[in-house]
Short mmCIF file of C-alpha atoms in Angstrom, two decimals:
data_model
loop_
_atom_site.label_atom_id
_atom_site.label_comp_id
_atom_site.label_asym_id
_atom_site.label_seq_id
_atom_site.Cartn_x
_atom_site.Cartn_y
_atom_site.Cartn_z
CA UNK D 1 -0.23 0.21 0.00
CA UNK D 2 1.22 3.17 -1.11
CA UNK D 3 3.28 5.13 1.64
CA UNK D 4 2.77 2.66 4.07
CA UNK D 5 5.76 -0.19 4.46
CA UNK D 6 4.05 -3.02 6.28
CA UNK D 7 0.66 -1.26 6.49
CA UNK D 8 -2.52 -4.22 6.17
CA UNK D 9 -5.15 -4.23 4.82
CA UNK D 10 -8.48 -6.07 3.60
CA UNK D 11 -11.86 -5.14 1.84
CA UNK D 12 -12.97 -2.11 3.77
CA UNK D 13 -10.21 -2.45 6.28
CA UNK D 14 -7.26 -0.07 6.50
CA UNK D 15 -4.54 -0.79 9.84
CA UNK D 16 -1.89 1.07 10.37
CA UNK D 17 -1.73 0.17 14.19
CA UNK D 18 2.67 -0.02 14.78
CA UNK D 19 4.09 2.52 12.62
CA UNK D 20 5.61 4.45 13.86
CA UNK D 21 2.94 7.39 12.06
CA UNK D 22 3.70 10.61 13.16
CA UNK D 23 0.83 13.29 13.05
CA UNK D 24 0.24 14.31 9.15
CA UNK D 25 0.89 10.08 7.70
CA UNK D 26 -2.67 10.14 6.84
CA UNK D 27 -2.40 12.59 4.16
CA UNK D 28 -0.77 10.41 1.87
CA UNK D 29 -3.37 7.61 2.02
CA UNK D 30 -5.04 7.74 -1.46
CA UNK D 31 -8.75 9.69 -1.85
CA UNK D 32 -10.21 6.01 -3.28
CA UNK D 33 -8.35 4.21 -0.53
CA UNK D 34 -10.40 6.91 2.30
CA UNK D 35 -13.66 6.30 0.22
CA UNK D 36 -13.49 2.94 0.68
CA UNK D 37 -12.61 2.21 4.05
CA UNK D 38 -14.97 1.61 6.52
CA UNK D 39 -12.12 0.27 10.04
CA UNK D 40 -8.79 2.35 10.32
CA UNK D 41 -6.93 1.25 12.70
CA UNK D 42 -4.07 3.52 14.13
CA UNK D 43 -2.97 2.04 17.45
CA UNK D 44 0.41 1.56 18.42
CA UNK D 45 1.42 4.79 16.79
CA UNK D 46 3.32 7.26 19.25
CA UNK D 47 0.93 9.88 18.27
CA UNK D 48 1.01 12.83 20.31
CA UNK D 49 -2.53 14.49 18.39
CA UNK D 50 -5.38 12.33 16.09
CA UNK D 51 -4.71 14.33 12.36
CA UNK D 52 -7.28 16.53 10.67
CA UNK D 53 -7.12 14.17 8.05
CA UNK D 54 -8.16 11.24 9.81
CA UNK D 55 -11.99 13.63 8.94
CA UNK D 56 -11.45 12.22 4.80
CA UNK D 57 -12.19 8.66 5.56
CA UNK D 58 -15.96 10.15 4.85
CA UNK D 59 -17.17 6.39 5.57
CA UNK D 60 -15.62 5.42 8.87
CA UNK D 61 -17.19 3.69 10.68
CA UNK D 62 -14.65 2.22 13.55
CA UNK D 63 -12.26 4.35 14.64
CA UNK D 64 -9.81 2.32 17.36
CA UNK D 65 -7.24 4.90 18.08
CA UNK D 66 -5.67 3.00 21.42
CA UNK D 67 -2.66 3.02 23.55
CA UNK D 68 -0.99 6.48 21.95
CA UNK D 69 -0.79 9.72 23.75
CA UNK D 70 -3.41 11.69 22.92
CA UNK D 71 -4.16 14.21 25.57
CA UNK D 72 -7.04 15.94 22.23
CA UNK D 73 -9.25 14.65 19.99
CA UNK D 74 -9.70 17.45 17.20
CA UNK D 75 -12.56 19.24 15.76
CA UNK D 76 -12.09 17.24 12.85
CA UNK D 77 -13.32 13.84 13.65
CA UNK D 78 -16.95 15.39 14.15
CA UNK D 79 -17.33 14.81 10.39
CA UNK D 80 -17.36 11.41 10.85
CA UNK D 81 -21.03 11.27 10.18
CA UNK D 82 -21.00 7.52 10.31
CA UNK D 83 -18.73 6.63 13.32
CA UNK D 84 -20.43 4.06 14.92
CA UNK D 85 -17.33 2.54 16.93
CA UNK D 86 -14.17 4.87 18.46
CA UNK D 87 -12.15 3.09 20.90
CA UNK D 88 -9.71 5.35 22.89
CA UNK D 89 -8.22 2.84 25.27
CA UNK D 90 -4.81 3.76 27.23
CA UNK D 91 -4.16 7.86 26.20
CA UNK D 92 -3.55 10.61 27.76
CA UNK D 93 -7.30 11.81 27.29
CA UNK D 94 -9.23 13.94 29.89
CA UNK D 95 -12.87 15.44 30.64
CA UNK D 96 -11.37 18.93 28.58
CA UNK D 97 -10.19 16.80 25.83
CA UNK D 98 -12.84 16.48 23.60
CA UNK D 99 -14.38 18.64 21.11
CA UNK D 100 -17.23 20.92 21.73
CA UNK D 101 -20.06 18.95 19.47
CA UNK D 102 -18.91 15.67 20.04
CA UNK D 103 -22.15 14.69 21.24
CA UNK D 104 -23.77 15.03 17.69
CA UNK D 105 -21.89 12.06 16.35
CA UNK D 106 -24.28 8.71 16.02
CA UNK D 107 -22.82 6.46 17.81
CA UNK D 108 -22.85 3.30 19.40
CA UNK D 109 -20.26 2.34 21.62
CA UNK D 110 -17.30 4.21 22.59
CA UNK D 111 -14.53 2.97 24.82
CA UNK D 112 -11.82 5.27 27.01
CA UNK D 113 -10.78 2.90 29.17
CA UNK D 114 -6.82 3.93 30.53
CA UNK D 115 -7.30 7.81 29.98
CA UNK D 116 -7.27 10.47 32.91
CA UNK D 117 -10.76 11.42 33.47
CA UNK D 118 -11.51 12.54 36.13
CA UNK D 119 -15.47 13.05 35.75
CA UNK D 120 -18.34 12.03 32.95
CA UNK D 121 -17.22 14.39 29.75
CA UNK D 122 -20.88 15.98 28.86
CA UNK D 123 -20.32 15.27 26.03
CA UNK D 124 -20.71 11.25 26.11
CA UNK D 125 -24.19 12.11 27.69
CA UNK D 126 -25.75 13.56 24.65
CA UNK D 127 -24.74 10.01 22.62
CA UNK D 128 -28.10 9.35 22.33
CA UNK D 129 -27.67 6.37 20.56
CA UNK D 130 -24.80 4.73 22.45
CA UNK D 131 -24.86 1.17 23.74
CA UNK D 132 -21.68 -0.03 24.94
CA UNK D 133 -19.81 2.84 27.40
CA UNK D 134 -16.17 2.41 28.93
CA UNK D 135 -14.69 4.55 31.26
CA UNK D 136 -12.48 1.51 32.99
CA UNK D 137 -9.14 2.45 34.58
CA UNK D 138 -9.41 6.14 35.07
CA UNK D 139 -9.67 9.05 38.20
CA UNK D 140 -13.65 9.36 38.04
CA UNK D 141 -15.00 10.08 41.71
CA UNK D 142 -19.11 9.85 40.97
CA UNK D 143 -20.63 8.76 38.42
CA UNK D 144 -23.86 11.96 36.79
CA UNK D 145 -27.75 11.48 37.45
CA UNK D 146 -27.97 12.46 33.95
CA UNK D 147 -26.06 9.10 32.86
CA UNK D 148 -29.53 8.21 32.57
CA UNK D 149 -30.12 10.28 29.29
CA UNK D 150 -28.13 6.91 27.45
CA UNK D 151 -31.20 5.29 27.12
CA UNK D 152 -29.95 3.04 25.01
CA UNK D 153 -27.08 1.80 26.78
CA UNK D 154 -26.64 -2.02 27.45
CA UNK D 155 -22.83 -2.32 28.76
CA UNK D 156 -21.84 0.31 31.53
CA UNK D 157 -18.38 -0.39 31.87
CA UNK D 158 -16.54 2.04 34.84
CA UNK D 159 -14.46 -0.52 36.59
CA UNK D 160 -10.76 0.39 38.50
CA UNK D 161 -11.72 3.96 39.39
CA UNK D 162 -12.54 5.95 42.52
CA UNK D 163 -16.23 5.75 42.46
CA UNK D 164 -17.85 5.97 46.38
CA UNK D 165 -21.54 5.64 45.34
CA UNK D 166 -24.36 4.67 42.98
CA UNK D 167 -26.63 7.08 41.73
CA UNK D 168 -29.95 5.89 41.74
CA UNK D 169 -30.76 7.76 38.11
CA UNK D 170 -28.87 4.75 37.05
CA UNK D 171 -32.16 2.81 37.73
CA UNK D 172 -33.75 4.21 34.72
CA UNK D 173 -31.55 2.29 31.86
CA UNK D 174 -34.20 0.25 30.77
CA UNK D 175 -31.58 -1.75 27.93
CA UNK D 176 -29.25 -2.23 30.28
CA UNK D 177 -27.60 -5.48 30.35
CA UNK D 178 -24.34 -5.29 31.79
CA UNK D 179 -23.22 -3.29 34.83
CA UNK D 180 -19.63 -3.72 35.69
CA UNK D 181 -18.38 -1.18 39.08
CA UNK D 182 -15.53 -3.39 40.58
CA UNK D 183 -12.70 -2.30 41.47
CA UNK D 184 -14.50 1.15 43.21
CA UNK D 185 -14.63 2.44 47.06
CA UNK D 186 -18.68 1.33 46.88
CA UNK D 187 -20.27 1.42 50.05
CA UNK D 188 -24.05 0.75 49.27
CA UNK D 189 -26.19 -0.28 46.27
CA UNK D 190 -29.19 1.56 46.13
CA UNK D 191 -32.43 -0.06 46.52
CA UNK D 192 -33.60 1.65 42.91
CA UNK D 193 -31.58 -0.90 41.45
CA UNK D 194 -34.11 -3.60 41.23
CA UNK D 195 -35.95 -1.45 38.40
CA UNK D 196 -33.33 -2.43 35.80
CA UNK D 197 -35.55 -5.35 34.73
CA UNK D 198 -32.99 -6.68 31.57
CA UNK D 199 -29.96 -6.84 33.57
CA UNK D 200 -27.92 -9.91 33.78
CA UNK D 201 -24.15 -9.67 35.54
CA UNK D 202 -23.53 -6.86 37.95
CA UNK D 203 -19.73 -6.67 38.62
CA UNK D 204 -18.66 -5.59 42.30
CA UNK D 205 -16.27 -6.96 43.28
CA UNK D 206 -13.20 -4.90 44.96
CA UNK D 207 -15.18 -2.44 47.12
CA UNK D 208 -15.90 -1.69 50.22
CA UNK D 209 -19.88 -3.71 50.43
CA UNK D 210 -20.91 -4.71 53.52
CA UNK D 211 -24.45 -5.66 52.41
CA UNK D 212 -26.82 -5.57 49.54
CA UNK D 213 -30.40 -4.39 49.45
CA UNK D 214 -33.41 -7.18 49.59
CA UNK D 215 -34.70 -5.46 46.68
CA UNK D 216 -31.90 -6.96 44.58
CA UNK D 217 -33.62 -10.17 45.11
CA UNK D 218 -36.10 -8.49 41.82
CA UNK D 219 -33.64 -8.39 38.89
CA UNK D 220 -34.87 -12.12 37.99
CA UNK D 221 -32.95 -11.79 34.81
CA UNK D 222 -29.42 -11.83 36.47
CA UNK D 223 -27.43 -14.79 36.08
CA UNK D 224 -23.94 -12.97 37.20
CA UNK D 225 -23.29 -11.69 40.76
CA UNK D 226 -19.20 -10.59 41.38
CA UNK D 227 -18.88 -9.63 45.38
CA UNK D 228 -15.35 -11.05 45.64
CA UNK D 229 -12.58 -8.98 48.21
CA UNK D 230 -15.81 -6.68 49.73
CA UNK D 231 -15.96 -6.93 53.59
CA UNK D 232 -19.40 -8.53 52.54
CA UNK D 233 -17.67 -11.56 52.13
CA UNK D 234 -14.07 -11.51 53.43
CA UNK D 235 -16.49 -11.01 57.92
CA UNK D 236 -19.81 -11.81 58.00
CA UNK D 237 -21.72 -8.92 59.35
CA UNK D 238 -24.46 -7.97 61.18
CA UNK D 239 -25.79 -5.11 62.08
CA UNK D 240 -28.75 -3.61 63.66
CA UNK D 241 -29.48 0.04 64.63
CA UNK D 242 -32.46 1.73 65.57
CA UNK D 243 -33.78 4.94 67.33
CA UNK D 244 -36.23 4.58 70.00
CA UNK D 245 -40.17 5.54 68.26
CA UNK D 246 -41.63 8.76 68.80
CA UNK D 247 -45.28 9.21 70.74
CA UNK D 248 -46.24 9.94 67.60
CA UNK D 249 -44.73 6.73 65.86
CA UNK D 250 -46.59 4.66 69.18
CA UNK D 251 -49.96 6.27 68.42
CA UNK D 252 -50.01 5.41 64.37
CA UNK D 253 -48.40 2.17 65.15
CA UNK D 254 -51.32 1.48 67.24
CA UNK D 255 -54.21 2.87 64.97
CA UNK D 256 -52.70 0.60 62.35
CA UNK D 257 -52.29 -2.09 63.87
CA UNK D 258 -56.10 -1.30 65.86
CA UNK D 259 -57.51 -1.44 62.10
CA UNK D 260 -59.30 1.79 64.05
CA UNK D 261 -60.80 3.72 61.72
CA UNK D 262 -60.14 7.16 60.54
CA UNK D 263 -60.62 10.08 58.02
CA UNK D 264 -59.91 13.86 57.40
CA UNK D 265 -62.68 14.42 59.26
CA UNK D 266 -61.81 13.13 62.48
CA UNK D 267 -57.72 14.32 62.23
CA UNK D 268 -55.98 16.56 60.40
CA UNK D 269 -54.73 15.98 57.17
CA UNK D 270 -50.91 15.88 57.67
CA UNK D 271 -52.32 13.01 60.46
CA UNK D 272 -53.38 11.22 57.75
CA UNK D 273 -51.19 11.72 55.20
CA UNK D 274 -48.93 10.26 58.44
CA UNK D 275 -51.05 7.02 59.07
CA UNK D 276 -51.11 6.17 55.12
CA UNK D 277 -47.21 6.01 55.14
CA UNK D 278 -47.23 3.11 57.41
CA UNK D 279 -44.52 -0.08 56.26
CA UNK D 280 -45.65 -3.72 57.69
CA UNK D 281 -42.82 -5.35 58.47
CA UNK D 282 -41.34 -8.29 56.69
CA UNK D 283 -41.33 -10.64 59.69
CA UNK D 284 -43.94 -12.77 58.39
CA UNK D 285 -44.40 -13.84 62.04
CA UNK D 286 -44.97 -9.65 63.12
CA UNK D 287 -48.25 -8.26 61.82
CA UNK D 288 -46.73 -4.77 62.91
CA UNK D 289 -45.76 -1.70 61.00
CA UNK D 290 -43.96 1.12 61.08
CA UNK D 291 -43.01 4.81 60.59
CA UNK D 292 -39.55 6.42 60.78
CA UNK D 293 -38.62 4.61 63.50
CA UNK D 294 -36.57 1.08 62.80
CA UNK D 295 -34.01 -1.69 62.92
CA UNK D 296 -31.78 -1.57 59.99
CA UNK D 297 -31.14 -5.57 59.64
CA UNK D 298 -28.67 -8.06 57.97
CA UNK D 299 -29.85 -11.12 57.51
CA UNK D 300 -27.97 -13.89 55.25
CA UNK D 301 -30.14 -15.76 52.83
CA UNK D 302 -29.08 -18.21 50.48
CA UNK D 303 -28.33 -18.28 46.84
CA UNK D 304 -28.18 -22.02 44.40
CA UNK D 305 -28.11 -23.63 48.36
CA UNK D 306 -23.93 -22.72 48.45
CA UNK D 307 -23.33 -19.14 49.12
CA UNK D 308 -25.12 -16.89 51.36
CA UNK D 309 -25.62 -12.76 50.84
CA UNK D 310 -26.71 -10.33 53.76
CA UNK D 311 -29.34 -8.40 52.47
CA UNK D 312 -30.75 -5.20 53.95
CA UNK D 313 -33.94 -5.31 55.41
CA UNK D 314 -36.05 -2.87 58.02
CA UNK D 315 -38.00 -4.63 60.85
CA UNK D 316 -40.31 -2.80 63.50
CA UNK D 317 -38.51 -3.59 66.52
CA UNK D 318 -35.85 -5.21 68.00
CA UNK D 319 -37.93 -8.16 69.19
CA UNK D 320 -38.65 -9.30 65.54
CA UNK D 321 -34.99 -11.23 64.82
CA UNK D 322 -33.20 -13.24 67.41
CA UNK D 323 -29.80 -12.46 69.06
CA UNK D 324 -26.43 -13.08 66.41
CA UNK D 325 -25.59 -16.57 66.81
CA UNK D 326 -22.72 -18.36 66.12
CA UNK D 327 -23.93 -20.50 63.69
CA UNK D 328 -24.03 -17.88 60.61
CA UNK D 329 -26.50 -20.83 59.40
CA UNK D 330 -29.49 -19.50 62.03
CA UNK D 331 -29.19 -16.05 60.71
CA UNK D 332 -31.98 -16.81 57.56
CA UNK D 333 -33.73 -19.19 59.99
CA UNK D 334 -37.35 -17.36 59.05
CA UNK D 335 -40.44 -18.93 56.98
CA UNK D 336 -39.30 -16.22 54.04
CA UNK D 337 -35.85 -17.16 53.65
CA UNK D 338 -38.22 -20.34 50.93
CA UNK D 339 -39.45 -17.93 49.36
CA UNK D 340 -36.14 -17.02 47.38
CA UNK D 341 -35.83 -19.44 44.31
CA UNK D 342 -32.38 -21.67 44.77
CA UNK D 343 -31.58 -20.63 40.45
CA UNK D 344 -32.11 -17.03 40.99
CA UNK D 345 -28.75 -16.72 39.82
CA UNK D 346 -26.88 -19.01 38.33
CA UNK D 347 -23.32 -17.69 39.05
CA UNK D 348 -22.58 -15.75 41.88
CA UNK D 349 -19.00 -15.34 42.60
CA UNK D 350 -16.97 -14.85 45.69
CA UNK D 351 -13.89 -16.33 45.17
#
């Protein structure tokens, strides 16, 4: 091929990887070759800037610029109107490296893993056709609430960052199949994730989790849950906190437990609303209710007859749970354990 000794090409594919290209080398590619190229590989070339001439590949659908020393992606990339996949792993990119109109691209796959992002670029949240987003191995400290704008997202890879919490808005991604949040600093999982009805794989290993919300049991399509390297795995955790109920709560519990009738004619509207907010104690052996004062209780539930997961649930009083036992099996000896299908999770990866 002209001008590139060692270059590999086939129909629609131009591989210029490992050729130590300079920033202007693409200028020597013929117009016909540019027009015919749908996949372009520029990996391992020590490029510090993406050549402006990349925009002349008008039919390009796939571009891999990984393993260079790029700190900026030029504005000309936005002229690639047919580009669907951009792989830019292992460069020096950060949240200021992208052109203003980057979000106008019709990307379906974007991989920025192994860069220097401390925040998720706002332009990425404008890629409404995006199906796969990878930002692993960066310096992200949080996940923006606006992540729910990526309604077509099927894979989200954010492993190996500095993320400490999961926003509830993440649950508003109806197509999400694979969620990777391993190797971060996450301490809890929001119960709202039970709305991820399409989720098949959830990777949470090597975080700071001590429990999981009970709502995770409703993820009926979940086939793989990775939890190794969390405190909930390396030690059994039993935590119970309880604030004594107020007089208002005691009165409300009495009204609800005695099934006393009430209406807006009998009580002020704020009290009626308060009584209507009562939560039923999940203990099947207890008919009690609670409002604001409840016991936060870690309970171990069997999965697949082999693994035990600590799930968070709330009880109306300390009397609803037995004291800690030296036998972990006793922690889950209640009727509602049997309601958990044994085949709910095909793989629970703890080791």
